[in-house]
Every structure is written in structure tokens, then in C-alpha cells.
Amino acid sequence: MADIRQRKKDHVELTITEGTQYSQSSGFDRYYFNHNALPEVNLDDVLTEAVLLGHTFSFPLFISSMTGGYADAGPVNAIIAEFCEANNLPFGVGSQRAMLEDKTLTKTFSIVREKAPNAFISANIGGVQLINGFSKDKIMLLTSSVEANAIIVHLNPLQELMQPEGDRNFKGVLNGIEQLVKDAHVPVLVKETGAGISKYVAKRLLNVGVEVLDVAGAGGTSWAKVENYRTSNKNPNHTFNDWGIPTVECLKQISTLQWERSFGLIASGGIRSAHDIAKALCLGANFTASAQPVIKSISESGLEGIQALFDDWKNDLKIILTLLGCSSVSELNSSHLLEKTA
Ligand SMILES: Cc1cc2nc3c(=O)[nH]c(=O)nc-3n(C[C@H](O)[C@H](O)[C@H](O)COP(=O)(O)O)c2cc1C
């Protein structure tokens, strides 16, 4: 148990160092915007609101699941919650696995509802924990601790396989997700943690009733690198450090499924600017999510840090929309992007 707590603490410390970012790109740099020299838009009228799961948020950014489950995590979750409440943004708490095993850790999660009585908050559990069933009591513990609006299931086989103490059996995760969708009283979202979701995997998840997919592709935080640093294997050439499908490739594959069915598509993994956000929306995402820049800004400057980051991104997105001749994010589409030629 103490191991999980220490691991979660190490993760925060390691992910804020640049050495744990992917060497391969998320793919957004392969595009530039189709600049509109005659935008016919007033920047003051530009709206950044975006809709996910029927909720309207102030901006198309989900604060990705990160922390909870060790003593210092409570204050970090409190800052994220306060920030999201003030800015009308959705967020997810980190994996609640430790809390299921040790109830004294519940406070590090439940603090978020105290700080954010109205915000959209997602619970979080690993797909591996769903193998062989996940009781209704456990679902209730997860959701009631934060009065969750949704449950996020994270898929992280790469990360588990890099952890000496990690899980090795991934048989039964899809069945577990299917059962969770049936038993949960809130929508189920599924995300990767940085290695990406392919079209093949997306189809299987949508077929069992998952409502929203967060691709969490390669190009941002590399969990292979994080785990290899954590276990003192600091070899930067570790053969799995760059394993994963780049975020843009995930979007290109999965967005084609939107022609046949309706579901939410979140782009994450290497979202590092408003430019990345706008490009992701042009490539078919309905929403985006980000983790590392958020935890970094909080560790450097607390609530002010995350607010400053968001204000910059919001300001930039309004300028981008104006320069593309759009007055709202829903107008963004593939015609606003040009692919660079080699
Ligand atoms: C410090 C930290 C802790 C994380 N813990 C979790 C977690 O508990 N559950 C989860 O689903 N994802 C977790 N993630 C993964 C992120 O939600 C995200 O999918 C991944 O880092 C890729 O996004 P990024 O490139 O913006 O960092 C964590 C990320 C960070 C930076």
C-alpha cells in the first residue's frame, strides 16, 4: 500500500522534468493554420465555449486525471478543483485504486467536491482493476467520494509493463469495462495515459457502450520514461521510451468513426498550447485535455500558476479563431489546417 502512495508521489515529481516527455512528436507540428487575411470577425465577440456530454464548458479543455491517494495530493487536488470551479472546466481526479484499499486516503479525493461544488468531476480507475468484476459497492465508493459526474477508466498496459511491480495480465479488461458501463449510474469515459488509442481499440470500446474516448496519444508525457526513471534505469535509450501512437494519428484514425456514430472524442497527449488545442479540434476532436503543463504550473506557482497558463491559452485561442475567420470553436474544421509538405 505504501508503495502505491510513494509511486503516485514520484510520478508528480518526475513528470514535471522535461526528461520524461516523449522524443517523438504528437504530430501537431506537421500542420500550419490556413491563415485568413480577411477574417470579418471581431475578436471581442469570439466565444470559446465547448460542449462535452451535454455540458457546456467555458473552454474545450479537460484537466486530465492526475493525482490523489497520498498525503500531499490533497492540496494539489484542491487547487485543481478551485481553478475548475472558477473557470467552468471539467476535470478528473487521479486513480482511486489506493483509496479503495485504504479509506483514510478518501479525503485526498473528496476535497475536490468541497472546493468545486458545481464543477464536472470524473472519478478514475484502472482498466486492470476491472478484471474479474468490480462490485457495485466499489463503484459507489469511487463516485460518492467525489460526487462524480462520470467515471474515467484508464488503460495503461505500457506503463504497467515498465513497472517492475506492475500488472502483467490484461485479459478481461474489455469485459470489465462493459460491466462497468451497465452498472454505473454515470457515463463511462475511457482514456489511455500517453500511448494512444487506435481505431480498432476505439471501435471495441464504443461497442460496449463507452460514451467518450480520450486518445491520450504519444508526444507528451512518456510513462515508459517515467517508470524507467523511477526505477533508476535512467538509460534514455530504453527501447520502449517512445512506444505509442502519436496523438494526431489517433485522431485521424478515430475521427472517421464519427461518420457512423455519435461519441465524444477528446484529444490529449502532448497538448501544450492553444495552437495544439485548435489543431486537435480541426482534426475532429470535440474537446482536448492536458496533464503535464497543469501539474508543472501548479508545482511552480500554485493556483496563480494554473490560472496564468489558462488565461494565456484562452487569449491565444481567441486570436487563433479570429485569424481563421471563426467566431466559435464549433466552426473549426479540417479546412483550417494545411499539412506541411516534407
Ligand atoms: C503527475 C501525473 C499523474 C498521472 N496520474 C494519472 C492517473 O492517476 N490516472 C490517469 O488516468 N492518468 C494519469 N496521468 C496521465 C494523464 O492523465 C495523461 O493521460 C498523460 O499524462 C498524457 O497527457 P500529457 O501529455 O498532457 O501529460 C497522470 C499524468 C501526470 C502528469
Short mmCIF file of C-alpha atoms and ligand atoms in Angstrom, two decimals:
data_model
loop_
_atom_site.label_atom_id
_atom_site.label_comp_id
_atom_site.label_asym_id
_atom_site.label_seq_id
_atom_site.Cartn_x
_atom_site.Cartn_y
_atom_site.Cartn_z
CA MET A 1 0.00 0.00 0.00
CA ALA A 2 2.78 2.40 0.97
CA ASP A 3 4.22 1.51 -2.44
CA ILE A 4 1.26 2.90 -4.38
CA ARG A 5 1.42 6.12 -2.37
CA GLN A 6 5.13 6.58 -2.97
CA ARG A 7 4.68 5.78 -6.66
CA LYS A 8 1.98 8.45 -7.11
CA LYS A 9 4.22 10.98 -5.35
CA ASP A 10 7.22 10.05 -7.54
CA HIS A 11 5.06 10.43 -10.66
CA VAL A 12 4.30 14.07 -9.93
CA GLU A 13 7.97 14.85 -9.28
CA LEU A 14 9.19 13.03 -12.39
CA THR A 15 6.62 14.29 -14.88
CA ILE A 16 7.49 17.93 -14.27
CA THR A 17 11.02 17.34 -15.52
CA GLU A 18 11.33 17.57 -19.30
CA GLY A 19 13.30 14.33 -19.43
CA THR A 20 10.09 12.33 -19.15
CA GLN A 21 8.49 13.77 -22.28
CA TYR A 22 8.34 11.74 -25.49
CA SER A 23 11.12 12.29 -28.02
CA GLN A 24 8.65 11.66 -30.84
CA SER A 25 6.19 14.44 -31.66
CA SER A 26 2.43 14.39 -31.03
CA GLY A 27 2.13 15.34 -34.71
CA PHE A 28 0.62 18.81 -34.36
CA ASP A 29 3.82 20.36 -35.73
CA ARG A 30 3.09 18.68 -39.07
CA TYR A 31 0.36 21.29 -39.66
CA TYR A 32 0.04 25.03 -40.00
CA PHE A 33 -3.12 27.07 -39.97
CA ASN A 34 -4.78 28.24 -43.16
CA HIS A 35 -4.47 31.92 -42.25
CA ASN A 36 -7.44 34.11 -43.21
CA ALA A 37 -6.33 37.61 -44.15
CA LEU A 38 -9.97 38.71 -44.36
CA PRO A 39 -11.45 37.19 -41.19
CA GLU A 40 -14.51 39.51 -40.86
CA VAL A 41 -14.62 38.67 -37.12
CA ASN A 42 -14.48 40.93 -34.06
CA LEU A 43 -12.11 39.33 -31.50
CA ASP A 44 -14.30 40.65 -28.68
CA ASP A 45 -17.22 38.55 -29.97
CA VAL A 46 -15.24 35.29 -30.23
CA LEU A 47 -16.62 32.52 -27.99
CA THR A 48 -14.50 29.67 -26.58
CA GLU A 49 -17.37 27.62 -25.08
CA ALA A 50 -17.45 23.91 -25.94
CA VAL A 51 -19.82 21.03 -25.18
CA LEU A 52 -18.99 17.59 -23.79
CA LEU A 53 -21.55 15.03 -22.60
CA GLY A 54 -24.27 17.65 -22.85
CA HIS A 55 -22.47 20.11 -20.56
CA THR A 56 -21.30 23.49 -21.81
CA PHE A 57 -17.85 24.47 -20.56
CA SER A 58 -16.02 27.78 -20.91
CA PHE A 59 -13.22 26.29 -22.99
CA PRO A 60 -12.51 22.93 -24.72
CA LEU A 61 -10.05 21.72 -22.08
CA PHE A 62 -10.43 18.84 -19.63
CA ILE A 63 -7.88 18.86 -16.81
CA SER A 64 -6.59 15.30 -17.11
CA SER A 65 -6.70 12.79 -14.28
CA MET A 66 -3.54 13.09 -12.21
CA THR A 67 -3.41 12.87 -8.52
CA GLY A 68 -4.78 11.72 -5.18
CA GLY A 69 -4.01 8.86 -2.83
CA TYR A 70 -1.08 10.24 -0.81
CA ALA A 71 -0.93 12.97 1.80
CA ASP A 72 0.43 15.81 -0.39
CA ALA A 73 -2.07 15.10 -3.16
CA GLY A 74 -4.98 16.67 -1.28
CA PRO A 75 -3.72 20.27 -1.63
CA VAL A 76 -2.93 19.74 -5.35
CA ASN A 77 -6.41 18.35 -5.98
CA ALA A 78 -7.85 21.27 -4.00
CA ILE A 79 -6.08 23.77 -6.30
CA ILE A 80 -7.27 21.99 -9.46
CA ALA A 81 -10.81 21.89 -8.07
CA GLU A 82 -10.83 25.57 -7.10
CA PHE A 83 -9.47 26.51 -10.52
CA CYS A 84 -12.03 24.38 -12.41
CA GLU A 85 -14.92 25.68 -10.33
CA ALA A 86 -13.91 29.30 -11.02
CA ASN A 87 -13.35 28.74 -14.75
CA ASN A 88 -16.13 26.23 -15.54
CA LEU A 89 -13.79 23.49 -16.73
CA PRO A 90 -14.15 19.71 -16.27
CA PHE A 91 -11.51 17.64 -14.53
CA GLY A 92 -10.68 14.15 -13.39
CA VAL A 93 -9.08 13.02 -10.16
CA GLY A 94 -6.16 10.58 -10.31
CA SER A 95 -6.51 6.83 -9.91
CA GLN A 96 -8.62 5.99 -6.86
CA ARG A 97 -7.19 2.50 -6.52
CA ALA A 98 -5.24 3.37 -3.36
CA MET A 99 -8.38 4.81 -1.78
CA LEU A 100 -10.27 1.55 -2.29
CA GLU A 101 -7.57 -0.23 -0.31
CA ASP A 102 -7.11 2.41 2.39
CA LYS A 103 -10.17 4.50 3.29
CA THR A 104 -8.06 7.09 5.15
CA LEU A 105 -6.95 8.35 1.72
CA THR A 106 -10.52 9.24 0.70
CA LYS A 107 -10.05 12.82 1.93
CA THR A 108 -7.35 13.48 -0.71
CA PHE A 109 -10.12 12.96 -3.29
CA SER A 110 -13.26 14.19 -1.54
CA ILE A 111 -11.63 17.60 -1.02
CA VAL A 112 -12.38 18.30 -4.70
CA ARG A 113 -16.15 18.35 -4.19
CA GLU A 114 -15.75 20.66 -1.20
CA LYS A 115 -13.75 23.08 -3.36
CA ALA A 116 -15.80 22.60 -6.50
CA PRO A 117 -19.46 22.12 -5.60
CA ASN A 118 -20.67 22.74 -9.16
CA ALA A 119 -17.82 21.51 -11.36
CA PHE A 120 -17.91 18.46 -13.62
CA ILE A 121 -15.70 15.90 -11.85
CA SER A 122 -14.71 12.43 -13.03
CA ALA A 123 -13.76 9.52 -10.84
CA ASN A 124 -10.83 7.37 -12.07
CA ILE A 125 -9.91 3.70 -12.00
CA GLY A 126 -7.51 1.50 -13.98
CA GLY A 127 -8.87 -0.95 -16.55
CA VAL A 128 -6.82 -3.69 -14.92
CA GLN A 129 -8.76 -3.22 -11.66
CA LEU A 130 -11.94 -4.18 -13.53
CA ILE A 131 -10.73 -7.67 -14.47
CA ASN A 132 -12.94 -10.30 -12.77
CA GLY A 133 -15.58 -7.72 -12.00
CA PHE A 134 -15.84 -4.57 -9.97
CA SER A 135 -18.60 -4.64 -7.37
CA LYS A 136 -21.39 -2.09 -7.22
CA ASP A 137 -20.13 -1.15 -3.75
CA LYS A 138 -16.74 -0.24 -5.19
CA ILE A 139 -18.35 1.80 -7.97
CA MET A 140 -20.32 3.61 -5.28
CA LEU A 141 -17.17 4.32 -3.26
CA LEU A 142 -15.44 5.80 -6.30
CA THR A 143 -18.31 8.00 -7.37
CA SER A 144 -19.69 9.05 -3.99
CA SER A 145 -16.28 10.17 -2.70
CA VAL A 146 -16.25 12.98 -5.28
CA GLU A 147 -19.96 13.01 -6.21
CA ALA A 148 -18.74 12.15 -9.67
CA ASN A 149 -20.42 13.21 -12.90
CA ALA A 150 -18.60 10.47 -14.82
CA ILE A 151 -16.12 7.63 -14.37
CA ILE A 152 -12.88 7.55 -16.31
CA VAL A 153 -11.23 4.19 -16.91
CA HIS A 154 -7.55 4.49 -17.74
CA LEU A 155 -5.77 1.98 -19.96
CA ASN A 156 -2.03 1.79 -19.29
CA PRO A 157 -0.54 -1.58 -20.37
CA LEU A 158 2.75 0.06 -21.41
CA GLN A 159 3.16 1.73 -18.03
CA GLU A 160 2.30 -1.45 -16.12
CA LEU A 161 4.80 -3.47 -18.13
CA MET A 162 7.55 -0.92 -17.42
CA GLN A 163 6.89 -1.11 -13.67
CA PRO A 164 8.78 -3.98 -12.03
CA GLU A 165 5.81 -4.32 -9.65
CA GLY A 166 3.20 -3.60 -12.35
CA ASP A 167 0.36 -5.78 -13.63
CA ARG A 168 1.12 -8.35 -16.30
CA ASN A 169 -2.34 -9.71 -17.08
CA PHE A 170 -4.62 -7.62 -19.30
CA LYS A 171 -7.14 -10.35 -20.13
CA GLY A 172 -10.68 -9.34 -19.24
CA VAL A 173 -10.32 -5.54 -19.23
CA LEU A 174 -12.87 -5.03 -22.02
CA ASN A 175 -15.41 -7.28 -20.27
CA GLY A 176 -14.80 -5.32 -17.09
CA ILE A 177 -15.49 -2.05 -18.90
CA GLU A 178 -18.67 -3.48 -20.43
CA GLN A 179 -19.92 -4.47 -16.97
CA LEU A 180 -18.98 -1.09 -15.51
CA VAL A 181 -20.97 0.67 -18.25
CA LYS A 182 -24.00 -1.44 -17.26
CA ASP A 183 -23.62 -0.95 -13.50
CA ALA A 184 -22.52 2.69 -13.27
CA HIS A 185 -25.15 5.40 -12.91
CA VAL A 186 -22.92 7.94 -14.67
CA PRO A 187 -21.29 7.93 -18.15
CA VAL A 188 -18.06 5.98 -18.61
CA LEU A 189 -15.12 7.58 -20.40
CA VAL A 190 -12.02 5.64 -21.40
CA LYS A 191 -8.57 7.15 -21.77
CA GLU A 192 -5.06 5.91 -22.42
CA THR A 193 -2.24 7.51 -20.49
CA GLY A 194 0.06 8.52 -23.35
CA ALA A 195 0.47 5.55 -25.67
CA GLY A 196 -2.70 6.26 -27.65
CA ILE A 197 -5.92 4.56 -28.73
CA SER A 198 -6.19 3.10 -32.24
CA LYS A 199 -9.35 2.92 -34.36
CA TYR A 200 -9.52 -0.84 -33.69
CA VAL A 201 -9.49 -0.33 -29.92
CA ALA A 202 -11.88 2.64 -30.18
CA LYS A 203 -14.47 0.52 -32.01
CA ARG A 204 -14.35 -2.20 -29.36
CA LEU A 205 -14.80 0.37 -26.59
CA LEU A 206 -17.69 2.12 -28.34
CA ASN A 207 -19.34 -1.26 -28.99
CA VAL A 208 -19.59 -1.90 -25.23
CA GLY A 209 -21.20 1.48 -24.56
CA VAL A 210 -18.32 3.82 -23.73
CA GLU A 211 -19.55 7.36 -24.41
CA VAL A 212 -16.32 9.31 -24.63
CA LEU A 213 -12.81 8.35 -25.74
CA ASP A 214 -9.74 10.34 -24.70
CA VAL A 215 -6.98 9.23 -27.07
CA ALA A 216 -4.08 10.25 -24.74
CA GLY A 217 -1.60 9.63 -27.53
CA ALA A 218 2.17 9.77 -27.73
CA GLY A 219 4.01 13.07 -27.92
CA GLY A 220 3.59 14.39 -24.37
CA THR A 221 4.36 12.58 -21.13
CA SER A 222 6.04 9.22 -21.73
CA TRP A 223 5.05 6.80 -18.99
CA ALA A 224 7.74 4.39 -20.09
CA LYS A 225 10.29 7.12 -19.38
CA VAL A 226 8.65 8.00 -16.06
CA GLU A 227 8.70 4.40 -14.88
CA ASN A 228 12.24 3.83 -16.12
CA TYR A 229 13.48 6.92 -14.28
CA ARG A 230 11.59 5.89 -11.17
CA THR A 231 13.24 2.53 -11.06
CA SER A 232 16.66 4.13 -11.52
CA ASN A 233 17.04 2.78 -15.04
CA LYS A 234 17.95 6.21 -16.39
CA ASN A 235 19.02 4.91 -19.78
CA PRO A 236 17.46 7.40 -22.24
CA ASN A 237 17.66 4.80 -24.99
CA HIS A 238 15.39 2.38 -23.25
CA THR A 239 13.68 0.62 -26.14
CA PHE A 240 10.10 1.40 -25.07
CA ASN A 241 10.55 5.05 -24.17
CA ASP A 242 8.97 6.22 -27.44
CA TRP A 243 6.38 3.45 -27.81
CA GLY A 244 2.94 4.69 -28.75
CA ILE A 245 0.66 6.12 -31.43
CA PRO A 246 1.11 9.90 -31.84
CA THR A 247 -1.94 11.89 -30.79
CA VAL A 248 -2.60 13.22 -34.30
CA GLU A 249 -2.54 9.70 -35.76
CA CYS A 250 -5.09 8.56 -33.13
CA LEU A 251 -7.35 11.47 -34.06
CA LYS A 252 -7.06 10.76 -37.78
CA GLN A 253 -7.98 7.11 -37.24
CA ILE A 254 -10.77 7.54 -34.70
CA SER A 255 -12.46 10.66 -36.10
CA THR A 256 -13.54 8.63 -39.16
CA LEU A 257 -15.81 6.64 -36.80
CA GLN A 258 -17.80 9.81 -36.18
CA TRP A 259 -19.35 9.41 -39.63
CA GLU A 260 -21.16 6.28 -38.43
CA ARG A 261 -21.93 7.03 -34.77
CA SER A 262 -22.01 9.79 -32.22
CA PHE A 263 -19.49 9.87 -29.35
CA GLY A 264 -17.24 12.33 -27.60
CA LEU A 265 -13.63 12.49 -28.76
CA ILE A 266 -11.04 14.11 -26.51
CA ALA A 267 -7.56 14.83 -27.84
CA SER A 268 -4.76 14.58 -25.32
CA GLY A 269 -1.14 13.55 -25.06
CA GLY A 270 1.17 16.47 -25.74
CA ILE A 271 -1.39 19.30 -25.71
CA ARG A 272 1.00 22.11 -24.87
CA SER A 273 -0.58 25.30 -26.30
CA ALA A 274 -3.75 26.84 -27.67
CA HIS A 275 -2.30 26.08 -31.13
CA ASP A 276 -2.36 22.36 -30.29
CA ILE A 277 -5.92 22.70 -28.98
CA ALA A 278 -7.15 24.41 -32.15
CA LYS A 279 -5.37 21.90 -34.40
CA ALA A 280 -6.88 18.99 -32.46
CA LEU A 281 -10.37 20.44 -32.91
CA CYS A 282 -9.71 20.91 -36.64
CA LEU A 283 -8.71 17.24 -36.80
CA GLY A 284 -12.04 16.04 -35.42
CA ALA A 285 -11.76 16.19 -31.62
CA ASN A 286 -14.71 17.74 -29.72
CA PHE A 287 -12.56 18.58 -26.72
CA THR A 288 -8.94 18.40 -25.54
CA ALA A 289 -7.20 17.50 -22.28
CA SER A 290 -3.84 18.23 -20.72
CA ALA A 291 -1.88 16.94 -17.73
CA GLN A 292 1.82 17.79 -17.55
CA PRO A 293 1.61 21.58 -18.16
CA VAL A 294 -1.05 21.79 -15.45
CA ILE A 295 0.88 19.93 -12.75
CA LYS A 296 4.03 21.86 -13.71
CA SER A 297 2.32 25.25 -13.40
CA ILE A 298 0.83 24.25 -10.03
CA SER A 299 4.13 23.00 -8.67
CA GLU A 300 5.83 26.24 -9.74
CA SER A 301 3.17 28.81 -8.78
CA GLY A 302 0.10 27.13 -7.28
CA LEU A 303 -3.35 28.44 -8.16
CA GLU A 304 -1.91 31.56 -9.77
CA GLY A 305 0.28 29.39 -11.98
CA ILE A 306 -2.54 27.31 -13.41
CA GLN A 307 -4.74 30.40 -13.82
CA ALA A 308 -1.97 32.23 -15.72
CA LEU A 309 -1.46 29.23 -18.02
CA PHE A 310 -5.18 29.05 -18.74
CA ASP A 311 -5.51 32.81 -19.34
CA ASP A 312 -2.67 32.60 -21.89
CA TRP A 313 -4.24 29.64 -23.69
CA LYS A 314 -7.67 31.29 -23.71
CA ASN A 315 -6.27 34.53 -25.08
CA ASP A 316 -4.31 32.65 -27.76
CA LEU A 317 -7.29 30.52 -28.78
CA LYS A 318 -9.38 33.65 -29.31
CA ILE A 319 -6.65 35.11 -31.53
CA ILE A 320 -6.34 31.84 -33.48
CA LEU A 321 -10.11 31.69 -34.04
CA THR A 322 -10.12 35.29 -35.22
CA LEU A 323 -7.22 34.68 -37.62
CA LEU A 324 -9.13 31.73 -39.07
CA GLY A 325 -12.34 33.75 -39.51
CA CYS A 326 -14.21 31.75 -36.84
CA SER A 327 -16.35 33.23 -34.09
CA SER A 328 -16.66 29.99 -32.09
CA VAL A 329 -14.75 26.73 -31.59
CA SER A 330 -17.55 24.68 -33.20
CA GLU A 331 -16.69 26.31 -36.54
CA LEU A 332 -13.21 24.76 -36.63
CA ASN A 333 -12.75 22.01 -39.22
CA SER A 334 -10.13 20.42 -41.45
CA SER A 335 -10.29 23.29 -43.97
CA HIS A 336 -8.49 25.46 -41.39
CA LEU A 337 -5.36 23.30 -41.46
CA LEU A 338 -2.69 22.72 -44.08
CA GLU A 339 -0.30 19.79 -43.85
CA LYS A 340 3.35 20.68 -44.29
CA THR A 341 5.00 19.00 -47.21
CA ALA A 342 8.28 17.21 -46.49
C1 LIG B 1 1.59 13.54 -12.45
C2 LIG B 1 0.67 12.75 -13.31
C3 LIG B 1 -0.10 11.73 -12.76
C4 LIG B 1 -0.98 10.99 -13.54
N1 LIG B 1 -1.81 10.06 -12.96
C5 LIG B 1 -2.82 9.51 -13.69
C6 LIG B 1 -3.84 8.73 -13.07
O1 LIG B 1 -3.82 8.50 -11.86
N2 LIG B 1 -4.85 8.25 -13.85
C7 LIG B 1 -4.90 8.51 -15.20
O2 LIG B 1 -5.86 8.12 -15.88
N3 LIG B 1 -3.91 9.22 -15.82
C8 LIG B 1 -2.91 9.73 -15.11
N4 LIG B 1 -1.95 10.51 -15.72
C9 LIG B 1 -1.90 10.56 -17.19
C10 LIG B 1 -2.54 11.81 -17.74
O3 LIG B 1 -3.90 11.89 -17.37
C11 LIG B 1 -2.37 11.92 -19.28
O4 LIG B 1 -3.18 10.94 -19.92
C12 LIG B 1 -0.96 11.76 -19.77
O5 LIG B 1 -0.02 12.32 -18.87
C13 LIG B 1 -0.76 12.41 -21.16
O6 LIG B 1 -1.04 13.78 -21.12
P1 LIG B 1 0.10 14.93 -21.11
O7 LIG B 1 0.99 14.66 -22.30
O8 LIG B 1 -0.66 16.23 -21.23
O9 LIG B 1 0.85 14.82 -19.82
C14 LIG B 1 -1.06 11.25 -14.95
C15 LIG B 1 -0.26 12.28 -15.50
C16 LIG B 1 0.59 13.02 -14.72
C17 LIG B 1 1.40 14.11 -15.35
#
